[in-house]
PDB file of C-alpha atoms in Angstrom:
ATOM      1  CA  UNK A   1     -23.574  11.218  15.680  1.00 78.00           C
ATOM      2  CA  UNK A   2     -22.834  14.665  15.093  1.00 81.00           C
ATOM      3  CA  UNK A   3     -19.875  14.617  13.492  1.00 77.00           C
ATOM      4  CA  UNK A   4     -21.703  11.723  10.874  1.00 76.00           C
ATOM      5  CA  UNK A   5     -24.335  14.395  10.438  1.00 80.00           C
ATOM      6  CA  UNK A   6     -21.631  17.209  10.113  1.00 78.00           C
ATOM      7  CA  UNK A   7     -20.199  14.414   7.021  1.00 79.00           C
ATOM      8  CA  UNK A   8     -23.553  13.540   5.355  1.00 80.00           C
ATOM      9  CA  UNK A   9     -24.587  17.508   5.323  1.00 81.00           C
ATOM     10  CA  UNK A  10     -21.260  18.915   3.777  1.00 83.00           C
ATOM     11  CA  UNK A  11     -21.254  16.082   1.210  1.00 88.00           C
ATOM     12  CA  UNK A  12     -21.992  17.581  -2.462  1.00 89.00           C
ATOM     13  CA  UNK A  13     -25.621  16.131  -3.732  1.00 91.00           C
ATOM     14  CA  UNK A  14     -23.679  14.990  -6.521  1.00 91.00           C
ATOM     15  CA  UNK A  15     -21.650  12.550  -4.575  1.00 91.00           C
ATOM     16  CA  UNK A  16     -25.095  10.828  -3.427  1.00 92.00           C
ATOM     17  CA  UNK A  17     -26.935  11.202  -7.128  1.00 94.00           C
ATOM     18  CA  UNK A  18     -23.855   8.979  -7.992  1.00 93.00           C
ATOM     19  CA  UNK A  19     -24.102   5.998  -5.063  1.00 95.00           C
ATOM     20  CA  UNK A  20     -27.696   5.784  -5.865  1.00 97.00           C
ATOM     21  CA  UNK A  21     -26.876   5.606  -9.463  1.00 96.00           C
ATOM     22  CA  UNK A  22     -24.301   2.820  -8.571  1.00 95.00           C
ATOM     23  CA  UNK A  23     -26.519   0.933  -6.548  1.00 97.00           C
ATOM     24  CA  UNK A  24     -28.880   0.813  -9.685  1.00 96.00           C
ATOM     25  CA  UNK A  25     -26.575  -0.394 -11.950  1.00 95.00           C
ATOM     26  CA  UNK A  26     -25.826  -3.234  -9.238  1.00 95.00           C
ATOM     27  CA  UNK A  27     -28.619  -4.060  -8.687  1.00 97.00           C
ATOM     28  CA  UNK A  28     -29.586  -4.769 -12.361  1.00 94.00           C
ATOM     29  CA  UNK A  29     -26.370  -6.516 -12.790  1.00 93.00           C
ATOM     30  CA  UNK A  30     -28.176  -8.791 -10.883  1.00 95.00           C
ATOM     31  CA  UNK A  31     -29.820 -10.172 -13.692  1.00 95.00           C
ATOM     32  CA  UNK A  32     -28.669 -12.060 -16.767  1.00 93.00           C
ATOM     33  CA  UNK A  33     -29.459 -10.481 -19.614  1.00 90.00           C
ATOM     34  CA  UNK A  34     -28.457  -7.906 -22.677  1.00 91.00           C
ATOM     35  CA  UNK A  35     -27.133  -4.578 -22.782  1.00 89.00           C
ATOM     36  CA  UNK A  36     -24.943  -2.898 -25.066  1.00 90.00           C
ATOM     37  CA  UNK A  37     -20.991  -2.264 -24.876  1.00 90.00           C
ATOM     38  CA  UNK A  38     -21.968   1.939 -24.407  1.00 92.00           C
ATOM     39  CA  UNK A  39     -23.804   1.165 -20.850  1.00 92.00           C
ATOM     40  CA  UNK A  40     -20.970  -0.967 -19.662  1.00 92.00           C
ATOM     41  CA  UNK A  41     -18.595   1.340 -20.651  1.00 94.00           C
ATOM     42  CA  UNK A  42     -20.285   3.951 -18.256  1.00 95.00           C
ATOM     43  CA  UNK A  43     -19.167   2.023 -14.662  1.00 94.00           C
ATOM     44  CA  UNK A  44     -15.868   2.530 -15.815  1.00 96.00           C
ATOM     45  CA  UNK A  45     -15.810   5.514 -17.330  1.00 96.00           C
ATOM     46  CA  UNK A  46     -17.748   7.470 -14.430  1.00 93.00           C
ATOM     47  CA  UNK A  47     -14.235   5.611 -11.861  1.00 94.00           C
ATOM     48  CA  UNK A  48     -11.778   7.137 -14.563  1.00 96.00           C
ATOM     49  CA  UNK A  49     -12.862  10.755 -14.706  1.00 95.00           C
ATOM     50  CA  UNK A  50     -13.461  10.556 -10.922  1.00 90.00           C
ATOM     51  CA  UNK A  51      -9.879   9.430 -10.110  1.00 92.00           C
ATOM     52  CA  UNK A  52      -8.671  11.324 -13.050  1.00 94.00           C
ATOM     53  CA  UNK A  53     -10.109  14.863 -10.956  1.00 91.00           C
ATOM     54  CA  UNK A  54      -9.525  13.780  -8.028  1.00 89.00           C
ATOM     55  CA  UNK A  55      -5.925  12.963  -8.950  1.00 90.00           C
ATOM     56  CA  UNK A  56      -5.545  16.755 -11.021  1.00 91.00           C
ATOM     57  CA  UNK A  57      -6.734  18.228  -8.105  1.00 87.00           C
ATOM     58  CA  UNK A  58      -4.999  16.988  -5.753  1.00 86.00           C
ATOM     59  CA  UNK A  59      -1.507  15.932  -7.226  1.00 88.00           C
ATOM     60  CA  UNK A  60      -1.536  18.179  -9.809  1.00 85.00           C
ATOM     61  CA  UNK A  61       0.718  17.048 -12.454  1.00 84.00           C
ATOM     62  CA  UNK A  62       2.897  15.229 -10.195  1.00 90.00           C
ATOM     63  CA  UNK A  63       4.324  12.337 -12.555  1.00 93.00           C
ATOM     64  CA  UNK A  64       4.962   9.960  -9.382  1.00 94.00           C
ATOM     65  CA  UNK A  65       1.250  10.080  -8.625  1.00 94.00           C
ATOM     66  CA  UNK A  66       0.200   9.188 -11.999  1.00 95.00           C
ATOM     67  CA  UNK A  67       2.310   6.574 -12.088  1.00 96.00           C
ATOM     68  CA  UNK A  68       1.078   4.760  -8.842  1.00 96.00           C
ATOM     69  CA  UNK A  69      -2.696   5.194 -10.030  1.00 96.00           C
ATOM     70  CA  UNK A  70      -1.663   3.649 -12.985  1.00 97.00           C
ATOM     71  CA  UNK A  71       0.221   0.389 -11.691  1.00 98.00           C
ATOM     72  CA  UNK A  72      -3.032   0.256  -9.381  1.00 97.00           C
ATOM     73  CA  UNK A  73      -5.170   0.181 -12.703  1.00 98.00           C
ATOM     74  CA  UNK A  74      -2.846  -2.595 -14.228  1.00 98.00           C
ATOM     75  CA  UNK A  75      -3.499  -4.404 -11.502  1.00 98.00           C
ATOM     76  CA  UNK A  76      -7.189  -3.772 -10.826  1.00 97.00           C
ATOM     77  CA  UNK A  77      -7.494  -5.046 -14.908  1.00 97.00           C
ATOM     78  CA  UNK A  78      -6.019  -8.158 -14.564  1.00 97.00           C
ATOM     79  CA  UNK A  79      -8.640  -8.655 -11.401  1.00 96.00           C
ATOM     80  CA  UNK A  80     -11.656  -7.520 -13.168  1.00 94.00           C
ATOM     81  CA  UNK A  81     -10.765  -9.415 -16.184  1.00 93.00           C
ATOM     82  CA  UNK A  82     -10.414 -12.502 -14.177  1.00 93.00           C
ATOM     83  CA  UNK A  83     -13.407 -12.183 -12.351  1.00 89.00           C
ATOM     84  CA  UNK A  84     -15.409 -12.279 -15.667  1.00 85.00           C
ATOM     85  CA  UNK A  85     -13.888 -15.583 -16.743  1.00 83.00           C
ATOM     86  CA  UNK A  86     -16.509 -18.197 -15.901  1.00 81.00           C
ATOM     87  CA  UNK A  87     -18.940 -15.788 -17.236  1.00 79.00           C
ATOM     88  CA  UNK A  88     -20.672 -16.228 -19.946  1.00 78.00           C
ATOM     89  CA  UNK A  89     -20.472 -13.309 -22.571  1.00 81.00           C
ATOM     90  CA  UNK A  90     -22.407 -14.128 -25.776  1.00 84.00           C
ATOM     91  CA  UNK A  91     -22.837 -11.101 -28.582  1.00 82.00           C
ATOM     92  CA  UNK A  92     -26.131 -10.720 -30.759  1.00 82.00           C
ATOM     93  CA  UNK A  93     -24.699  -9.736 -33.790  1.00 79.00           C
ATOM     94  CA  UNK A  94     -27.976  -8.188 -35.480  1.00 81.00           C
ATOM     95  CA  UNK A  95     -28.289  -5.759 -32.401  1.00 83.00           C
ATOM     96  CA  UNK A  96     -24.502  -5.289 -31.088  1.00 80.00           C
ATOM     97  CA  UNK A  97     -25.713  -6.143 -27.980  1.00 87.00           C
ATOM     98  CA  UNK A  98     -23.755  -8.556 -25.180  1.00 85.00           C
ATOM     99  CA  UNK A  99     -25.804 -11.233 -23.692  1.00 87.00           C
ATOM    100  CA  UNK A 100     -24.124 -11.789 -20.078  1.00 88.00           C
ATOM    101  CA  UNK A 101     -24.936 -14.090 -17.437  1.00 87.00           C
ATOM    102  CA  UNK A 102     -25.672 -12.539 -14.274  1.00 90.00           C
ATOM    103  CA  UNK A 103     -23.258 -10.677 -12.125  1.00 89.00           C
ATOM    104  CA  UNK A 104     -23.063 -11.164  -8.321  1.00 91.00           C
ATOM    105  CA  UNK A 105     -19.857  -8.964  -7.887  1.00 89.00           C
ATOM    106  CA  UNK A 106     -20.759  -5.800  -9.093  1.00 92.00           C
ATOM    107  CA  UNK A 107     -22.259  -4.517  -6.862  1.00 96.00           C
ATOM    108  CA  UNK A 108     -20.261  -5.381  -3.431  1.00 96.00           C
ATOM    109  CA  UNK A 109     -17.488  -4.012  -5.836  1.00 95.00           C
ATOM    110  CA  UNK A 110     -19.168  -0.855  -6.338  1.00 96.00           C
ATOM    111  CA  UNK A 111     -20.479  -0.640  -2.534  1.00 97.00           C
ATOM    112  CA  UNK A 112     -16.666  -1.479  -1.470  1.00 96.00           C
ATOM    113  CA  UNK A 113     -15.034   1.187  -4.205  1.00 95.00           C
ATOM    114  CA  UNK A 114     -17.821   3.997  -3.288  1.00 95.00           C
ATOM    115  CA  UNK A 115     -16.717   3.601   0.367  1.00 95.00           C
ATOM    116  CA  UNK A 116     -13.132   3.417   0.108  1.00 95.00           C
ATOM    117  CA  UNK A 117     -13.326   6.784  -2.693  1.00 93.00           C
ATOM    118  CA  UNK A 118     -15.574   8.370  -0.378  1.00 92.00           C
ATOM    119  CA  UNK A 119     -13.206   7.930   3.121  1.00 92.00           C
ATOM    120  CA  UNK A 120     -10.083   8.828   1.402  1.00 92.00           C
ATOM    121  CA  UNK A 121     -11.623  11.886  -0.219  1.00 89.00           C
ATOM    122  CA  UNK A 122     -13.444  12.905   3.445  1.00 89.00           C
ATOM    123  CA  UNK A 123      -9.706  12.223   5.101  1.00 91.00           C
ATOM    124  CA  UNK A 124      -8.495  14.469   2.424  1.00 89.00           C
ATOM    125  CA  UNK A 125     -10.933  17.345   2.781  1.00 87.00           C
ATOM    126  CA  UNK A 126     -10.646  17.461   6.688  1.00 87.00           C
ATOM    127  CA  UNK A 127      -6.811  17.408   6.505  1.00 91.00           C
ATOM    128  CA  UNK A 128      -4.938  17.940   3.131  1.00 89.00           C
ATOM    129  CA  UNK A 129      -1.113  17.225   4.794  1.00 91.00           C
ATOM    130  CA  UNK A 130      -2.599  14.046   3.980  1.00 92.00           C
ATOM    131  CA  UNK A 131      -1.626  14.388   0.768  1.00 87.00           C
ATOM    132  CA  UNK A 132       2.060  14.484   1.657  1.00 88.00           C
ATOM    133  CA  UNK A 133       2.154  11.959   4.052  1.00 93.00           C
ATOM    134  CA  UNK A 134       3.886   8.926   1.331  1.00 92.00           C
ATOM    135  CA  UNK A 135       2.064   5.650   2.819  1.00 95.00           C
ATOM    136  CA  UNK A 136      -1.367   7.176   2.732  1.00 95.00           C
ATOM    137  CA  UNK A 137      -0.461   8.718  -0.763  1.00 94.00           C
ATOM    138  CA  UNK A 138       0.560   5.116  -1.688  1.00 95.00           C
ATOM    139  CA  UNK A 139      -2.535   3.727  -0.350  1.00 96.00           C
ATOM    140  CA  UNK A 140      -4.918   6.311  -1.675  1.00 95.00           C
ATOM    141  CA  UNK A 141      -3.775   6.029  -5.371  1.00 96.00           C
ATOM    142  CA  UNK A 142      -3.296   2.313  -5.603  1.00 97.00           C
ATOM    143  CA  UNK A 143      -6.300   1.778  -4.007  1.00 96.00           C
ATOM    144  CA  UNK A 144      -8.142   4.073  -6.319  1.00 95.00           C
ATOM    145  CA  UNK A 145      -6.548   3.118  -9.028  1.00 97.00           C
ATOM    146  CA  UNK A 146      -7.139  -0.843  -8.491  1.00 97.00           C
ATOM    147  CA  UNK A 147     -10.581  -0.119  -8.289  1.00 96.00           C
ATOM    148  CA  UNK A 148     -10.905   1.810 -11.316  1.00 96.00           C
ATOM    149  CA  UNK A 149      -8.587  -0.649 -13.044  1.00 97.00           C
ATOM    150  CA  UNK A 150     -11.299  -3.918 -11.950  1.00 96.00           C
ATOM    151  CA  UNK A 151     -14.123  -1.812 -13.967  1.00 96.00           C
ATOM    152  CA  UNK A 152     -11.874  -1.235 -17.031  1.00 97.00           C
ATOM    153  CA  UNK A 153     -10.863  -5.153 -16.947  1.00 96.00           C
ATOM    154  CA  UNK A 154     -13.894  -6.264 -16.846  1.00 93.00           C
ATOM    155  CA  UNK A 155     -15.186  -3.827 -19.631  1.00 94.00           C
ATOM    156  CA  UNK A 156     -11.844  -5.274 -21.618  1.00 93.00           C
ATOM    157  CA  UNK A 157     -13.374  -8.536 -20.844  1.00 89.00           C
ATOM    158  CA  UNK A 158     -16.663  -7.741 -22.773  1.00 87.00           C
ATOM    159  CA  UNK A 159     -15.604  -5.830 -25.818  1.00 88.00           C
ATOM    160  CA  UNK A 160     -12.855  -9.192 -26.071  1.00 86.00           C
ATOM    161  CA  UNK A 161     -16.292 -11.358 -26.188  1.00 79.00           C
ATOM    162  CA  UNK A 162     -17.922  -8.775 -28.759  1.00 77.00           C
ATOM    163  CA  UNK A 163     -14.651  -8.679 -30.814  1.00 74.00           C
ATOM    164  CA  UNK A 164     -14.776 -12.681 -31.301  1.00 65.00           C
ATOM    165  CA  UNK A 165     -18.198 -12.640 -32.912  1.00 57.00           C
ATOM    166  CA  UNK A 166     -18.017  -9.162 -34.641  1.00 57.00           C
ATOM    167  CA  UNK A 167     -15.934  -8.522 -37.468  1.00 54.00           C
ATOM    168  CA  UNK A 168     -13.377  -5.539 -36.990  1.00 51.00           C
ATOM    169  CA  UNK A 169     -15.648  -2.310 -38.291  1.00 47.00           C
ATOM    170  CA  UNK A 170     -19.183  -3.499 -36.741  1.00 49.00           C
ATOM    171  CA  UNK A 171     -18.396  -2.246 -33.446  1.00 46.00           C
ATOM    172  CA  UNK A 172     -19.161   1.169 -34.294  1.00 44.00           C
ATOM    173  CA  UNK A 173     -23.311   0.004 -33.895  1.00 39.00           C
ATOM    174  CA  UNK A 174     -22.944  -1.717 -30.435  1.00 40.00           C
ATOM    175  CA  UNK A 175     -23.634   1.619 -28.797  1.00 38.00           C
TER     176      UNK A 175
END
């Protein structure tokens, strides 16, 4: 119990500002209805600059790190975009706005990628040799990286379903 307390207490406010900011975003998924292509973007925008830092700081500019957070996003993309496939994505084209059906998945998916980010980055913290060690590198940046990657593929999946209604140009008022 102490050591959970020691966890909770040395954890940066920011780091909770963002699960309960997550959770919210969930929970509204929840519910069919429109939003435009700026707040989905956010989801995976807020996973890219997290594993982007968290990758600069602690692999540097090491290209072999990169390049295993990257084949993690490929993959996470092709997952994300496939869980979006019996939705159904409909774009008002007077507002810019994407009509979706409601989704159950987000927010297990952002519970699940939350705690896995969160335990590597505490395993990290508490012993950086981590870092070295080649299966939990593997694990850490594919992982991260997949996760990431099913936000971006299901974003893809919504601007594809804006882009078949919308003529090239009209995008720019979706925001």
């Amino acid at each position: 119990m102490i050591m959970l307390q020691h966890l909770i207490s040395n954890t940066p406010v920011w780091v909770w500002a963002l699960l309960v900011f997550l959770v919210s975003r969930g929970i509204a998924a929840m519910k069919p209805g429109e939003t435009s292509l700026t707040k989905l973007a956010i989801v995976p925008a807020l996973f890219t600059a997290w594993g982007a830092w968290s990758l600069g700081h602690r692999f540097g500019g090491s290209w072999e790190a990169w390049a295993e957070w990257l084949v993690g996003i490929g993959a996470g993309m092709a997952l994300g975009w496939m869980l979006l496939r019996r939705a159904t994505l409909t774009l008002n084209a007077s507002t810019g706005k994407v009509w979706r059906s409601a989704d159950y998945s987000l927010l297990p998916l952002l519970l699940v990628t939350f705690a896995v980010k969160y335990g590597f980055e505490v395993a990290l913290s508490a012993s950086p040799s981590l870092s070295a060690d080649g299966s939990f590198r593997a694990a850490y940046l594919l992982l991260s990286g997949g996760f990431t990657g099913i936000f971006i593929g299901k974003y893809v999946r919504y601007l594809r379903a804006a882009r078949l209604v919308m003529p090239s140009g009209k995008l720019e008022a979706a925001g």
